[in-house]
Amino acid sequence: VRESRELQEQSVRDALTGSYNRRKLEAFESAQRDAGWGVVNIDLDHFKQVNDRQGHDQGDQVLIEFTRFLDRCAGMGDAVVRLGGDEFALLLAGADEARLQEVVAKLSDGSMQAPCAFSMGSSLREEGESLSATLARADSRMYSVRAATRTSAPA
């Protein structure tokens, strides 16, 4: 029984960072179906340059440290998910607007302690919405914010 639980846990964990992987999404959605959720999508800025300039070992270390940063911002019942590459999601269990904004503020306020710059977008589940739809809205907001900040920055 213990081995079965360990194998199940390994199957939903990212081997590099120890965060959850995409397999966690379905389990989270099922567990939170009645409670709702909030989502913060996070993408590391210019991560390719870290790998290109400092090597993949250093890039891996940045991903590990970034996961730790997100873990410090997560609450009980929340899940840090590595969606792939340099993309993460923070799934907030049973969150309302106040909780979502609290976590976004914590991420923003702590951004200088993160191992690299990042962009983020957030969404709160709408009535009857799937987790994938909430993630898509948060992702869209993240790209909108990123586009606005990159075009408004001095050249």
Coordinates of C-alpha atoms in Angstrom, one line a residue, residues 73-150:
C73 CA 3.8 31.9 -1.8
A74 CA 1.4 28.9 -1.8
G75 CA -1.0 28.1 1.0
M76 CA -2.3 24.9 2.5
G77 CA -4.2 22.9 -0.1
D78 CA -2.7 25.0 -3.0
A79 CA -0.6 23.3 -5.7
V80 CA 2.5 24.5 -7.6
V81 CA 2.4 22.9 -11.0
R82 CA 5.1 22.9 -13.6
L83 CA 3.1 22.9 -16.8
G84 CA 6.2 22.4 -18.9
G85 CA 9.5 24.1 -19.7
D86 CA 9.5 27.5 -17.9
E87 CA 5.7 27.6 -17.4
F88 CA 4.1 27.2 -14.0
A89 CA 0.6 27.5 -12.4
L90 CA -0.3 28.1 -8.9
L91 CA -3.6 26.5 -8.2
L92 CA -5.4 28.0 -5.2
A93 CA -7.9 25.7 -3.5
G94 CA -11.2 27.3 -2.6
A95 CA -10.0 30.8 -3.4
D96 CA -12.1 33.9 -3.6
E97 CA -11.1 37.2 -5.1
A98 CA -9.5 38.4 -1.9
R99 CA -7.3 35.3 -1.6
L100 CA -6.4 35.4 -5.3
Q101 CA -5.3 39.1 -5.0
E102 CA -3.4 38.3 -1.8
V103 CA -1.3 35.7 -3.6
V104 CA -0.8 37.9 -6.6
A105 CA 0.4 40.7 -4.3
K106 CA 2.7 38.2 -2.4
L107 CA 4.2 37.1 -5.7
S108 CA 4.7 40.7 -6.9
D109 CA 6.1 41.9 -3.6
G110 CA 8.5 39.0 -3.5
S111 CA 9.6 39.2 -7.1
M112 CA 13.0 40.5 -6.2
Q113 CA 13.7 37.3 -4.2
A114 CA 12.8 35.1 -7.2
P115 CA 15.7 33.6 -9.1
C116 CA 14.6 35.3 -12.3
A117 CA 12.0 37.7 -13.6
F118 CA 8.6 36.4 -14.4
S119 CA 5.2 37.4 -15.9
M120 CA 1.9 36.3 -14.4
G121 CA -1.8 36.4 -15.0
S122 CA -4.6 35.3 -12.7
S123 CA -8.2 34.2 -12.9
L124 CA -10.9 33.1 -10.5
R125 CA -13.1 30.3 -11.5
E126 CA -16.4 31.4 -13.0
E127 CA -19.6 29.4 -12.3
G128 CA -19.4 25.9 -13.8
E129 CA -16.1 26.6 -15.5
S130 CA -13.5 23.9 -16.1
L131 CA -10.0 24.2 -14.7
S132 CA -8.6 24.3 -18.2
A133 CA -10.8 27.3 -19.1
T134 CA -9.7 29.1 -15.9
L135 CA -6.1 28.4 -16.8
A136 CA -6.7 29.7 -20.4
R137 CA -8.1 33.0 -19.1
A138 CA -5.2 33.4 -16.7
D139 CA -2.7 32.6 -19.5
S140 CA -4.4 35.2 -21.8
R141 CA -4.1 37.8 -19.0
M142 CA -0.5 37.0 -18.5
Y143 CA 0.3 37.5 -22.2
S144 CA -1.6 40.8 -22.2
V145 CA 0.3 42.0 -19.2
R146 CA 3.6 40.9 -20.8
A147 CA 2.8 42.6 -24.1
A148 CA 1.9 45.8 -22.3
T149 CA 5.0 45.9 -20.2
R150 CA 7.3 45.0 -23.0

